Structures are given as structure tokens and as C-alpha cells.
Coordinates of C-alpha atoms in Angstrom, one line a residue:
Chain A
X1 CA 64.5 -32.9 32.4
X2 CA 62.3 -35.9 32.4
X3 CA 60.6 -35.1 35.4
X4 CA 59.6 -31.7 33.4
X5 CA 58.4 -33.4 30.3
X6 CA 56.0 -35.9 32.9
X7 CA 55.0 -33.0 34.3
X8 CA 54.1 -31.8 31.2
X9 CA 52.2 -35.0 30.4
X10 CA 50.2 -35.2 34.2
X11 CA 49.0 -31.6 33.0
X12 CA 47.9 -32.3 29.6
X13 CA 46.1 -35.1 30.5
X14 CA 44.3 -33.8 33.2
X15 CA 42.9 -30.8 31.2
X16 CA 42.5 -33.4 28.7
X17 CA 40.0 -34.8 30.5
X18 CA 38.3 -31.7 31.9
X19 CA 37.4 -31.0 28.8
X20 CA 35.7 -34.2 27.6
X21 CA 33.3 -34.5 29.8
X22 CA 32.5 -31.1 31.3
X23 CA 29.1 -32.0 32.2
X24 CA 30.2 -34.1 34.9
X25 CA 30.7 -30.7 36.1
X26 CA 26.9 -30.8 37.3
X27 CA 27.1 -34.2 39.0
X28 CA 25.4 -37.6 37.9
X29 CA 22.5 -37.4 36.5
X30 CA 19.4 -37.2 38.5
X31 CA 17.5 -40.6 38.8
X32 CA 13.7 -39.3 38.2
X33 CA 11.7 -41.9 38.5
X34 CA 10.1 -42.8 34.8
X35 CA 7.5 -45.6 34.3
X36 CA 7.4 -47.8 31.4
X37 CA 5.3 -47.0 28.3
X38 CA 4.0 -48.2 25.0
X39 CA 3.8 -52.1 26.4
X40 CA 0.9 -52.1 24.0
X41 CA -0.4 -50.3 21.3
X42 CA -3.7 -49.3 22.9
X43 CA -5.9 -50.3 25.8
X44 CA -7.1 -53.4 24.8
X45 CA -4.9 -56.7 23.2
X46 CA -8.1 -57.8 20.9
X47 CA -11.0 -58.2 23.2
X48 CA -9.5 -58.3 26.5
X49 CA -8.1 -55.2 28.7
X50 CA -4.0 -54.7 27.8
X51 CA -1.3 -53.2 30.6
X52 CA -2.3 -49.7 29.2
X53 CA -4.3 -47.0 30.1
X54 CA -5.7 -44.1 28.4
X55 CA -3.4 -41.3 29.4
X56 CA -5.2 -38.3 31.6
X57 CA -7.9 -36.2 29.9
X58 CA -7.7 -38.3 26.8
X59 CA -10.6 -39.7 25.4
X60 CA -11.0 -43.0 23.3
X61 CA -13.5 -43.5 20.6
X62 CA -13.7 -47.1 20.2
X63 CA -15.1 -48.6 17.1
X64 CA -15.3 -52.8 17.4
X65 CA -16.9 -54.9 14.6
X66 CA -16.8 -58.6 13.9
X67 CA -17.9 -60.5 11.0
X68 CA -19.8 -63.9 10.5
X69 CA -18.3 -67.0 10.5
X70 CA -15.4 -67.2 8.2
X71 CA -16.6 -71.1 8.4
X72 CA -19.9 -69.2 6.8
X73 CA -18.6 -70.3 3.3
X74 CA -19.1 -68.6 0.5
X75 CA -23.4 -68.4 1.2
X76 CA -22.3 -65.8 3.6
X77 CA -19.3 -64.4 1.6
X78 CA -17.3 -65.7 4.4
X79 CA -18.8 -64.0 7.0
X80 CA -18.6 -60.5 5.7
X81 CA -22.8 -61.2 5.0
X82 CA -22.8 -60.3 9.2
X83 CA -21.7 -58.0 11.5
X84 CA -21.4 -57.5 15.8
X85 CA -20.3 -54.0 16.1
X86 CA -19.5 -52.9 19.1
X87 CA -18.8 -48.6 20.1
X88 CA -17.1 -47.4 23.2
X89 CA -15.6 -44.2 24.8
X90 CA -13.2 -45.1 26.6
X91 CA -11.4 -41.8 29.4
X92 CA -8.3 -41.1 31.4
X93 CA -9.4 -39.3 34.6
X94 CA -5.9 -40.0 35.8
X95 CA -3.4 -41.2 34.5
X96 CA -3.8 -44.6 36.6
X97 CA -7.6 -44.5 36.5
X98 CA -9.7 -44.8 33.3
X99 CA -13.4 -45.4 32.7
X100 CA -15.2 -46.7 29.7
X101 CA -18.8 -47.7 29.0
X102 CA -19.8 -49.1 25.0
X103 CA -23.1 -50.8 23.5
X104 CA -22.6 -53.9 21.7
X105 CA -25.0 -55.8 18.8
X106 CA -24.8 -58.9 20.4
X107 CA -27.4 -59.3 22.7
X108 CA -27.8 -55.1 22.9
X109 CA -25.3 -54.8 25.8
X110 CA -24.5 -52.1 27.5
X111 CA -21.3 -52.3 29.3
X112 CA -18.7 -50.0 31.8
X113 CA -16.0 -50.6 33.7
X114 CA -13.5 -48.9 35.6
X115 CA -9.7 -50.1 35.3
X116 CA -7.1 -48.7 37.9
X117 CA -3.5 -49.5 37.1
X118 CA -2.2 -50.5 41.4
X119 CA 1.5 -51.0 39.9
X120 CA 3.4 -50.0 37.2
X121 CA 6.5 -51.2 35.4
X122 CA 9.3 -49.2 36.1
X123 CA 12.1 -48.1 33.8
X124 CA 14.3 -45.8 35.7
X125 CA 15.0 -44.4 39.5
X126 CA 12.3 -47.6 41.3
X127 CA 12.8 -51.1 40.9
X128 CA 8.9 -52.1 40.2
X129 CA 9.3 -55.2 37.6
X130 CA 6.0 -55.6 36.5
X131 CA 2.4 -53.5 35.6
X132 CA -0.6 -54.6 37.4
X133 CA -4.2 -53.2 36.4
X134 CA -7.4 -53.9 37.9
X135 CA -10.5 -54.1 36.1
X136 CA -14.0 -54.0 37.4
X137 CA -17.0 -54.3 34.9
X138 CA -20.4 -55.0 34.0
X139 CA -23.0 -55.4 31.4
X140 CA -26.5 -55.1 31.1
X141 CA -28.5 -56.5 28.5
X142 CA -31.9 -54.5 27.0
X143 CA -32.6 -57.6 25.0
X144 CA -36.8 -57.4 24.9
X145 CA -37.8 -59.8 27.8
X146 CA -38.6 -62.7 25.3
X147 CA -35.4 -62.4 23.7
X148 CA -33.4 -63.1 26.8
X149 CA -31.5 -66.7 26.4
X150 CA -32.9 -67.8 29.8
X151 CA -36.9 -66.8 28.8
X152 CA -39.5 -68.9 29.8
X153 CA -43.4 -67.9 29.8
X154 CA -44.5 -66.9 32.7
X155 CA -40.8 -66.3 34.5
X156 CA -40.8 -62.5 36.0
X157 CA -37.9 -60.0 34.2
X158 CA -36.0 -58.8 36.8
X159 CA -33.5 -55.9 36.1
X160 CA -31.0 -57.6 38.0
X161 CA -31.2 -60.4 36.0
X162 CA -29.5 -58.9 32.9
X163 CA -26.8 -58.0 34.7
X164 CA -23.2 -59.4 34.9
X165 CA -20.1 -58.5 36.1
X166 CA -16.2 -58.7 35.6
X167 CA -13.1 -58.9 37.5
X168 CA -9.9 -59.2 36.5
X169 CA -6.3 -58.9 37.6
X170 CA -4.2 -58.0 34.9
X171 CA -0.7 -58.5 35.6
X172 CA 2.5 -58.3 33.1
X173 CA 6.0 -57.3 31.5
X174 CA 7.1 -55.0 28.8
X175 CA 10.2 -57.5 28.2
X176 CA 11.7 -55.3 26.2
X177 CA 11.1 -52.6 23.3
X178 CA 9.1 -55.9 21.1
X179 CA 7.7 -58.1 23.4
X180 CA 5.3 -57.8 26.0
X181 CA 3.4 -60.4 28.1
X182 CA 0.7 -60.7 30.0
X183 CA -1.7 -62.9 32.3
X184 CA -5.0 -62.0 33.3
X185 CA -6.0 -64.4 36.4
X186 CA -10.3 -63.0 36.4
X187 CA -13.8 -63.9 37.4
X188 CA -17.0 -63.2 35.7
X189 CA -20.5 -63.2 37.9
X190 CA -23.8 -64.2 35.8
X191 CA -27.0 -63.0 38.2
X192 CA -28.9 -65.4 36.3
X193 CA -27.5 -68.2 33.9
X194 CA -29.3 -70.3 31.6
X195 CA -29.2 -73.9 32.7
X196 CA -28.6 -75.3 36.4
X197 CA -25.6 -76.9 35.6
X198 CA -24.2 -73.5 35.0
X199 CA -22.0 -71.6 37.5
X200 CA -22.9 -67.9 38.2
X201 CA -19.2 -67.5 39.0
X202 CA -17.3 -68.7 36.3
X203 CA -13.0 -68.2 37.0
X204 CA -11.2 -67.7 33.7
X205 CA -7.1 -67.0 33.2
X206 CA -6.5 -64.9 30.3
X207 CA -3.1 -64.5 28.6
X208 CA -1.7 -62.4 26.2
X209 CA 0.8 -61.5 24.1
X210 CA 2.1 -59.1 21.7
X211 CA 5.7 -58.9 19.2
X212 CA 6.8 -55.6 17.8
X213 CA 7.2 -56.3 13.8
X214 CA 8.3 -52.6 12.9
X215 CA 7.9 -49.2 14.8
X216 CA 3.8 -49.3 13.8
X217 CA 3.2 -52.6 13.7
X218 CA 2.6 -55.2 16.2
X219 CA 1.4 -59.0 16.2
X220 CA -0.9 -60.0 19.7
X221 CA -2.6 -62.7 20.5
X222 CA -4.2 -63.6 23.6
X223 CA -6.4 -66.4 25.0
X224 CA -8.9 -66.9 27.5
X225 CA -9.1 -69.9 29.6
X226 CA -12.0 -71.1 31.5
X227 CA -11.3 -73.3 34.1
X228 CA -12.9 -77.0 33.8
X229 CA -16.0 -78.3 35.4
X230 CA -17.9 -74.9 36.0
X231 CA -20.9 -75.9 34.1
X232 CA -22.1 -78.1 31.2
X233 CA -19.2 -79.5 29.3
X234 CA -18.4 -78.6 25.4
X235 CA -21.1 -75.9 25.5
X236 CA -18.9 -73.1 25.0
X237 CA -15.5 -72.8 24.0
X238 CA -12.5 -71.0 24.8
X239 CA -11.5 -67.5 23.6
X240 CA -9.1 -67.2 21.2
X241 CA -7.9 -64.2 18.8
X242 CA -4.7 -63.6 16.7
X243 CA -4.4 -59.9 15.0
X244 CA -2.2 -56.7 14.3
X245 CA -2.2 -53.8 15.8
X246 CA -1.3 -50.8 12.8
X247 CA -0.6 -47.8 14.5
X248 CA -1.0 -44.7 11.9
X249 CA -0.5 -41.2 14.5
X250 CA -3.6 -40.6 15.9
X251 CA -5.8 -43.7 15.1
X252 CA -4.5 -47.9 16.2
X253 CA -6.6 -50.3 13.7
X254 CA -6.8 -53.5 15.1
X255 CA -7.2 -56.5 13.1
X256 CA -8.0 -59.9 14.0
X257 CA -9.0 -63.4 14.0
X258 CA -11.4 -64.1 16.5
X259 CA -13.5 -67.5 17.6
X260 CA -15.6 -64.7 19.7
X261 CA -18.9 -62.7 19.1
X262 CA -18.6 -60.4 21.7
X263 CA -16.8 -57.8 22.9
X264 CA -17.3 -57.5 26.6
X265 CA -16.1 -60.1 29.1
X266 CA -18.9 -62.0 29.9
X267 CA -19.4 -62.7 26.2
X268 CA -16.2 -63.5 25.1
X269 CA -15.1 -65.1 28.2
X270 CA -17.9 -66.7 28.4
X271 CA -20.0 -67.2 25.7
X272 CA -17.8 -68.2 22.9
X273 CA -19.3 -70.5 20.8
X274 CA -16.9 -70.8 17.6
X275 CA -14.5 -73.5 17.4
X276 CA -11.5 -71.6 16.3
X277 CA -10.2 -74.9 14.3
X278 CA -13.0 -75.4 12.8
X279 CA -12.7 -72.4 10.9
X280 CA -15.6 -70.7 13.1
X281 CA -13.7 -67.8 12.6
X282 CA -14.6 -64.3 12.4
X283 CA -12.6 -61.5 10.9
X284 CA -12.5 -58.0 12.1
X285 CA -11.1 -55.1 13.6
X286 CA -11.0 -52.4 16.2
X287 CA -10.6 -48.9 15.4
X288 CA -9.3 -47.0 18.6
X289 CA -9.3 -42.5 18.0
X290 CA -8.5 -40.7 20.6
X291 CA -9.1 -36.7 21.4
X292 CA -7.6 -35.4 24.0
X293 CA -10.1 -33.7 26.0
X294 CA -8.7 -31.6 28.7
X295 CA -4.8 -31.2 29.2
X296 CA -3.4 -31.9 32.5
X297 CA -0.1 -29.7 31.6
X298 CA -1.8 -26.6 30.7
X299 CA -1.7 -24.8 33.6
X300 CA 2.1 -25.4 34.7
X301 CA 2.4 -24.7 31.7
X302 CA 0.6 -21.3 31.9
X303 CA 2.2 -20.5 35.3
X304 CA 5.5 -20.9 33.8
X305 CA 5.3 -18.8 30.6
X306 CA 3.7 -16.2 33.1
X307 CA 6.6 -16.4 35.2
X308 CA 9.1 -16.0 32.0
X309 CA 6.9 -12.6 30.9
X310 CA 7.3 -11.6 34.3
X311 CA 10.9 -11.8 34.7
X312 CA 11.1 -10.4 31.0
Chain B
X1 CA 69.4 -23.6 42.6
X2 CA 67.4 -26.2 44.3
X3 CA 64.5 -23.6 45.1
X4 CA 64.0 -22.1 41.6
X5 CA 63.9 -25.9 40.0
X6 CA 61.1 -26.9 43.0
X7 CA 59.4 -23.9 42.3
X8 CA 59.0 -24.2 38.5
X9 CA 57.8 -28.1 39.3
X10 CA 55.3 -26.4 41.5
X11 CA 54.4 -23.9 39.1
X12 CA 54.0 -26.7 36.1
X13 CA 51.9 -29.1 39.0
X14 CA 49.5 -25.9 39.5
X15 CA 48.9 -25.3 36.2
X16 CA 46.1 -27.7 35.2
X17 CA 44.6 -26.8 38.6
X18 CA 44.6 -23.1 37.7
X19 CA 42.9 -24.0 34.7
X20 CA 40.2 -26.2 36.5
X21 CA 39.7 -22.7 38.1
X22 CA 38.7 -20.6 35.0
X23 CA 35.1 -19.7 35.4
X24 CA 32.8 -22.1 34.4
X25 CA 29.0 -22.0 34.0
X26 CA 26.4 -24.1 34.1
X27 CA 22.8 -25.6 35.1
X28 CA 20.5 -28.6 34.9
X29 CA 17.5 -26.3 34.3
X30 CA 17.8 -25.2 30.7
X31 CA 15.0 -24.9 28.2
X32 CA 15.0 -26.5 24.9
X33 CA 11.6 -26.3 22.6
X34 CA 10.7 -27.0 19.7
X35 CA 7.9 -26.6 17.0
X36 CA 6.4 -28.1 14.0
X37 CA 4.1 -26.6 12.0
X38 CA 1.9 -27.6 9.1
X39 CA -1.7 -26.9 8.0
X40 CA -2.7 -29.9 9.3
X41 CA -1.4 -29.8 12.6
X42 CA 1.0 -27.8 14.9
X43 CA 3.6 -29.7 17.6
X44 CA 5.5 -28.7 19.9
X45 CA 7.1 -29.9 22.8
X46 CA 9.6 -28.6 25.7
X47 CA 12.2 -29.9 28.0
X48 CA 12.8 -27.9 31.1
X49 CA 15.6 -30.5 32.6
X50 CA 18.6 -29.8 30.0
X51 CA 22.1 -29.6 31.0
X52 CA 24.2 -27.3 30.2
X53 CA 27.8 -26.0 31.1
X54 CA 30.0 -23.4 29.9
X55 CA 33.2 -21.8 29.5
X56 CA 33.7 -18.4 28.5
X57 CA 37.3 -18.4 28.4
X58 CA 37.6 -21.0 25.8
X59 CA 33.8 -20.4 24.3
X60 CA 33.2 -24.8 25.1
X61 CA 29.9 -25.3 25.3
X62 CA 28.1 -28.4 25.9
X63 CA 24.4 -29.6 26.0
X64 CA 22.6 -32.7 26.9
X65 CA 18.8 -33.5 26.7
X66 CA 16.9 -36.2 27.9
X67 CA 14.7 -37.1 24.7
X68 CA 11.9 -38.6 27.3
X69 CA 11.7 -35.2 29.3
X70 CA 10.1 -33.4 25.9
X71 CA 7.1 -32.6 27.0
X72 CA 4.4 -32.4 24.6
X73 CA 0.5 -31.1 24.7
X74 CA -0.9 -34.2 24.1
X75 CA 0.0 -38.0 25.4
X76 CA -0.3 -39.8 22.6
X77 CA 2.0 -37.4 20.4
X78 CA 4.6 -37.7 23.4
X79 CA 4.5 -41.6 23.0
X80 CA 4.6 -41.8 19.7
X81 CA 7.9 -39.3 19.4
X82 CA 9.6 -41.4 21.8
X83 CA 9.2 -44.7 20.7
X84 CA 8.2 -44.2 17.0
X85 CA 11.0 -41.2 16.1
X86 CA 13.2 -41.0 18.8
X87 CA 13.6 -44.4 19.7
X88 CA 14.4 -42.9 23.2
X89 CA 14.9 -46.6 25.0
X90 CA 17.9 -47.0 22.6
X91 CA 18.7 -43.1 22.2
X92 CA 17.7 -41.7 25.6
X93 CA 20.0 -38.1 24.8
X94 CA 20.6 -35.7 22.5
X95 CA 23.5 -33.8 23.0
X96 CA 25.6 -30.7 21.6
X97 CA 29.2 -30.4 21.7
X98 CA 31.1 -27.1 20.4
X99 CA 31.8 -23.6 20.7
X100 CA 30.4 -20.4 20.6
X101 CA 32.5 -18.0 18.8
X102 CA 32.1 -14.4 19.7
X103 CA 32.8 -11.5 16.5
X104 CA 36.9 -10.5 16.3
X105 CA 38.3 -8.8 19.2
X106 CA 35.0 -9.4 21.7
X107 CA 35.6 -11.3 24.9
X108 CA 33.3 -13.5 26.4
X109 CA 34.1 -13.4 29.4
X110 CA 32.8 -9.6 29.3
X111 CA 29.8 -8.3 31.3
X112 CA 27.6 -7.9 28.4
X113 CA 25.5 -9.2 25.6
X114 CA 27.5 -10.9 22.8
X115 CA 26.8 -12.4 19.0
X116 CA 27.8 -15.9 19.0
X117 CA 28.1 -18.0 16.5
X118 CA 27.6 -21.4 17.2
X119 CA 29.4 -24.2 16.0
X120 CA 30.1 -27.8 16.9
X121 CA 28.3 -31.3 16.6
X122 CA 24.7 -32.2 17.1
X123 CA 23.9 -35.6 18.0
X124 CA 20.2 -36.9 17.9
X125 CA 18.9 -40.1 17.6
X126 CA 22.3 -41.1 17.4
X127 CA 23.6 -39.3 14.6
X128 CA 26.0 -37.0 14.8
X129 CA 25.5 -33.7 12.4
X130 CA 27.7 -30.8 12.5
X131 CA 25.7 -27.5 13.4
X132 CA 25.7 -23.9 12.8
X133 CA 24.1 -21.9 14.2
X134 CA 23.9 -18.4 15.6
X135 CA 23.2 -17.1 19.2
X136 CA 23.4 -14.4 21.6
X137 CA 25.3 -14.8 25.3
X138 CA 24.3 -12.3 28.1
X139 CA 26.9 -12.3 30.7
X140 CA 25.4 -10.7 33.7
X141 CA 27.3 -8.9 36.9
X142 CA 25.3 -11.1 39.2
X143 CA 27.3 -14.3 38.1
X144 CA 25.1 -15.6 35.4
X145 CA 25.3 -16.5 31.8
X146 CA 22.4 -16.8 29.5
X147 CA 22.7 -18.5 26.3
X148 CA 19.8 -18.4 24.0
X149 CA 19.7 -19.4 20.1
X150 CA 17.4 -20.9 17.5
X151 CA 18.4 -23.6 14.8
X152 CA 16.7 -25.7 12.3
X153 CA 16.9 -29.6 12.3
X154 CA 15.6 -31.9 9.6
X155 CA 14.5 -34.9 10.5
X156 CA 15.6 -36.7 7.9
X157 CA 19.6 -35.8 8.4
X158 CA 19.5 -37.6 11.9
X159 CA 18.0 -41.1 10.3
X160 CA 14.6 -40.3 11.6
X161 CA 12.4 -41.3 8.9
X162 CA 8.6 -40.0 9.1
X163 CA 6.7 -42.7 6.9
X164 CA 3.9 -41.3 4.2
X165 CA 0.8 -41.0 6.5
X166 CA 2.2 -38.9 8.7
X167 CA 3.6 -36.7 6.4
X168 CA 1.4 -34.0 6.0
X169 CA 1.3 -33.3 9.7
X170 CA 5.2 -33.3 10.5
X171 CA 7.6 -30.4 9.3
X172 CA 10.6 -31.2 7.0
X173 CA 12.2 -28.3 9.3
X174 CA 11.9 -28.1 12.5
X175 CA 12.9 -24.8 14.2
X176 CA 14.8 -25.5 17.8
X177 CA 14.7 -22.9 20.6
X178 CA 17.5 -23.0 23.4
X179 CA 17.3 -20.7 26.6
X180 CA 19.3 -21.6 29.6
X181 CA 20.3 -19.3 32.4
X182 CA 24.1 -21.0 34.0
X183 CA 25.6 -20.2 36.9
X184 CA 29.5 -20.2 38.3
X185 CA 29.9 -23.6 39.2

């Protein structure tokens, strides 16, 4: 009799169990292979290039602005008597490759680069721990020829002059859902520079930062470091911004603290001449809109629902 | 003596086995979709990777979704409904867990189409809802089941909360579409 009743009990508790989990029925669950996303907000931390990309066939209206000098004092209402403004399309032509060109106030720059993400973070079914993106750009100034810094009477304007160029490794870690890091080991190229003491090549390590506060809202900071004894000491300073990313559906408004004028490399990597602690601050924000353009989807998409009709 | 007592042990051994052999259905291919719409903006988004398996005998039916497999028209609206609404990285499934009850005296397990009603428990975003809903079941001669039914989901009664800006452009319902085709497993 006691035999029966543990029969009884083997039998329950195996259909017991058949029935809790009778998706196990289909076998584990395939491992697709599923990169990380949203390690920023947008492509950009303030000034310099984030871990992100534009996704394909989406296009990226970027508005920059900066004010004066917070340091300005009230003469210049704390800066807001000024404005840099800088505007930017930025495009996914994959969804590792992006392009972007903008025209800048300061020093009426044109700039484009192209930024090619060789590794990406990966969440599920690789083992890739980190995103690396690789960023290649350059800027031209159409300053009139005797409103180029380096002008001196009787020097020839050469095109190639005005130009300067941008390399940068960016390499981090989406840690987790808040906090992301970043280091940015780069070089910027100067055809011409001002002074002979001053390097054409110019190597610079940026890092970066940013902290999730709520779903929408994120702090970043990053900072750009010239290495020592590439030119004339003390004549420019470091870049440094601190700002929030608000993230409302379709737009990200950046807003930020800023030492620099610029917002292309070679000018804020380079040419940053606010002292951040001595309140040569400027205030502003980014306002990134994207559109997407084409949809890469679409036609699977199509061929599917065709397929559905077909099969009724 | 000895026989009939070994055979009724036998008989009461085979009997869970017998009922791991009632028919069961499934796939890994089903379809859920699902659309918003408002004047200011329409979304939708499918999955083509749900699983699914079913019983006809009993009705059981179970479903589960990977939230990061919704596939939506545009990037940033994909992003933004996994880590803004979805919270995916800390909810990566929804899942369903019930029955689907056929009208008095019809059999499931019958070559034809069938009314269902569906009933059973909804979880998404980590809440768990009861759901009602109803459906139809087409058992077909060649071995297959399909399963299709539409249901309504608020937002709101799975914690997902949809902050003033947005508001417009997000509907308080959202209507769900299932289709999956299962096969004898």
C-alpha cells in the first residue's frame, strides 16, 4: 500500500512539473547575439564624440550654442550678451558607420568627420566587454585671409592652411544601466599653427563620463587632456564640461558648463582659453532631433507581409 | 496474484509518461504586434521570435516574448521603449500563462476552427495582470495549430508610467495582436 501511494506521489510530481514550465518544451532559449545600447543619450557627451552612433538611415539635426563668459559679469548679463552657435547633421549609413559635417561661429568652421564603431559592447550570445569607435575629422576655416590667427602681411593664404584634422580612439564601458565610461586616447593635426613653439601634432586623452539620475535624465562630464610640453606653456587650457542630458522622445537637450568656445576638436581640444575655475565659464546647450530618413527594415518587412497575403 | 499487483505498479509508473504523450504544440516563431495610435503619432512594433506551446487536451497555453526582439520602424522609438518603458535589461520577457477555453461541449483537440476564450495571467514589465481575452484556434489535419487573438493592455496597469510630454503621442490602450502557427512537438 505504501509503495502505491509513492507511486502516486512520483506521478503527480512529475506532471507537476510538466506543467510549470512547458516552454522548456522548445529547448533553451536561443543565444542571439544582442549588442549593448543607450550607453549614452546621444552621439556626443558635451563636445566630444560618445560610444554611440546614429542608428542606420537616421538623420541628426544638431543644434550647439554657447554663451559668453559666465565670468562676463553682469556687463555681459553673464554671458548670455554672446553666443557660438554651432549646427550639424549628423547620418547613420550603417549602423556602425555615421557621417556628420556642421559650421560653427567661432572662427566660421566648417567641419566633417566620419566615426566607424570597430567593436561593440556585447550584452548577450559574444563576450566583447567593451565599445570602441573611431573618429576621423577635419575643419576648415573660411575666416577672411586677414582674420586668420596666424595673418601676417604679405604671408600667401594657402587652402591647406586652414585646415586641421582629428583622430581619435574612443574606447569604453556601459557598466551598467546608470553608468558609463569612457577614454578617448586622440591626436589633432594643425597644417599651420600660430607660433613656432607650437606643435602641429598636438596628442590629447579625453575622458568621459556619464550617471543615469532617472529614465530621461543623465549627468556627463568629460575632460580633455593635452599632454605637457607640446607648445608654449599656460597658453591654452584644458577642456572641461559638466552638463545633463534631458531626453524628451524625439529631441536630447543637452545642457552644460563648458571652459570651451568651440565645438569641433581642434577648438575645444585645442584652443580652450577659459579657465574653468576662474569662472570663465560658459553656459549652454545642445539640441540633438533626429528624422529617420530611410528605414532599413522596410523591405523584410514588405517581403514578409507579402508572404502572409500570400499564404492567406 | 503477484502479476496483477506488478502490473497495476506498471500501469501507475506509465501513467505520467502517457500524459507527457498527450499532443502538445508549439513554436519559437510566433508573432506578437502591437499598435498605438494617436493624432500625433502612430507606433507599432512586432516580434517574430515568441514562444509558444500548447496543449489541447487541457486548453494550457503559454507565451513568452523577448521585450528586446519588438521591432519597431524607427531606432530611436525602439531604444527608447526598451530602456525608458520596458526597462528590458531588468524585465527582458513578457510572458502569458493560462488557458484557452473552448464554448460547452467543443473539443479542442478537434480538426477545426474553435472560439476560445482566453484566460490566465499577463506579465509585463514585471507585473502580473490577469487577462481576458477572446480568440480563435484552427486546428488543422496537417498537424498544426494556429492560435490568433487581439487584447488591449494599458500601460498604466503594468507600472509603466508615460511622463506628460510624451503623452499626447502614446495610447492609454494599446491593442495587442497574437498569431502563431505550433506544431506537434
Amino acid at each position: 500500500m505504501t509503495r502505491l501511494v509513492f507511486a502516486f506521489a512520483v506521478c503527480a510530481t512529475t506532471s507537476l512539473s510538466a506543467q510549470d514550465d512547458l516552454l522548456s518544451l522548445l529547448g533553451k532559449d536561443s543565444a542571439e547575439v544582442a549588442y549593448t545600447t543607450a550607453s549614452f543619450k546621444t552621439t556626443r557627451v558635451i563636445n566630444g564624440h560618445s560610444l554611440e552612433n546614429t542608428a542606420h538611415g537616421v538623420l541628426d539635426f544638431r543644434i550647439g550654442h554657447r554663451m559668453g563668459f559666465v565670468s562676463g559679469g553682469i556687463d555681459q548679463l553673464f554671458g548670455l550678451d554672446q553666443a557660438t552657435i554651432r549646427l550639424g547633421f549628423d547620418y547613420g549609413i550603417t549602423d556602425r558607420i555615421m557621417v556628420g559635417f556642421g559650421r560653427s561661429s567661432y572662427q566660421k568652421t566648417l567641419d566633417g568627420f566620419v566615426k566607424y564603431k570597430l567593436l561593440r559592447q556585447c550584452d548577450q550570445g559574444c563576450t566583447m566587454p567593451f565599445t570602441l569607435a573611431l573618429v576621423a575629422a577635419t575643419s576648415v576655416t573660411t575666416l577672411k585671409a586677414d582674420q586668420v590667427p596666424w595673418f601676417a602681411a604679405g604671408r600667401q593664404d594657402y587652402f591647406s592652411h586652414r585646415l586641421s584634422y582629428s583622430f581619435q580612439a574612443v574606447v569604453g564601458r556601459k557598466f551598467n544601466e546608470s553608468l558609463t565610461l569612457q577614454l578617448s586616447p586622440g591626436v589633432v593635426h594643425r597644417n599651420l599653427v600660430v607660433t613656432d613653439q607650437d606643435r602641429n601634432d598636438l596628442l590629447n586623452v579625453g575622458m568621459a563620463g556619464r550617471l543615469k539620475l532617472s529614465k530621461r535624465v543623465t549627468l556627463n562630464a568629460e575632460y580633455f587632456y593635452v599632454l605637457p610640453d607640446q607648445g608654449p606653456p599656460d597658453a591654452f587650457h584644458n577642456s572641461l564640461a559638466v552638463g545633463f542630458d534631458i531626453e524628451t522622445g524625439g529631441h536630447v537637450f543637452q545642457l552644460q558648463f563648458t571652459n570651451s568656445t568651440g565645438m569641433f576638436e581642434r577648438a575645444y581640444i585645442t584652443e580652450t582659453t577659459g579657465d574653468f575655475f576662474q569662472g570663465d565659464i560658459h553656459f549652454g546647450f545642445n539640441i540633438s532631433r533626429v528624422f529617420t530618413v530611410y528605414d532599413p527594415k522596410a523591405k523584410a518587412r514588405r517581403k514578409q507581409e507579402e508572404r502572409k497575403a500570400r499564404m492567406g | 496474484m503477484k502479476t496483477a499487483k506488478t502490473l497495476i505498479y506498471a500501469a501507475i509508473l506509465l501513467l505520467p509518461s502517457m500524459s507527457m504523450a498527450q499532443d502538445k504544440y508549439g513554436t519559437r516563431n510566433g508573432e506578437i504586434s502591437f499598435f498605438s495610435s494617436t493624432p500625433m503619432e502612430d507606433i507599432s512594433a512586432i516580434n517574430t521570435k515568441v514562444a509558444s506551446v500548447f496543449v489541447p487536451t487541457t486548453g494550457t497555453i503559454e507565451f513568452s516574448a523577448l521585450i528586446k526582439a519588438f521591432e519597431f520602424e524607427k531606432a530611436l522609438m525602439q531604444e527608447h521603449f526598451n530602456e525608458n518603458y520596458m526597462e528590458s535589461s531588468t524585465f527582458p520577457k513578457a510572458t502569458f500563462k493560462g488557458k484557452l477555453v473552448p464554448a460547452e461541449g467543443d473539443d479542442l483537440s478537434k480538426t477545426g476552427i474553435h472560439a476560445v476564450n482566453v484566460e490566465g495571467m499577463l506579465t509585463i514589465h514585471g507585473v502580473e495582470k490577469p487577462m481576458k481575452a477572446k480568440g480563435t484556434v484552427e486546428v488543422g489535419a496537417d498537424g498544426t495549430v494556429k492560435a490568433m487573438c487581439d487584447f488591449d493592455i494599458k500601460p498604466e496597469d503594468h507600472g509603466i508610467t508615460i511622463p506628460g510630454v510624451v503623452r499626447a503621442k502614446i495610447a492609454q490602450t494599446i491593442t495587442a495582436k497574437v498569431r502563431v502557427t505550433l506544431s506537434k512537438l
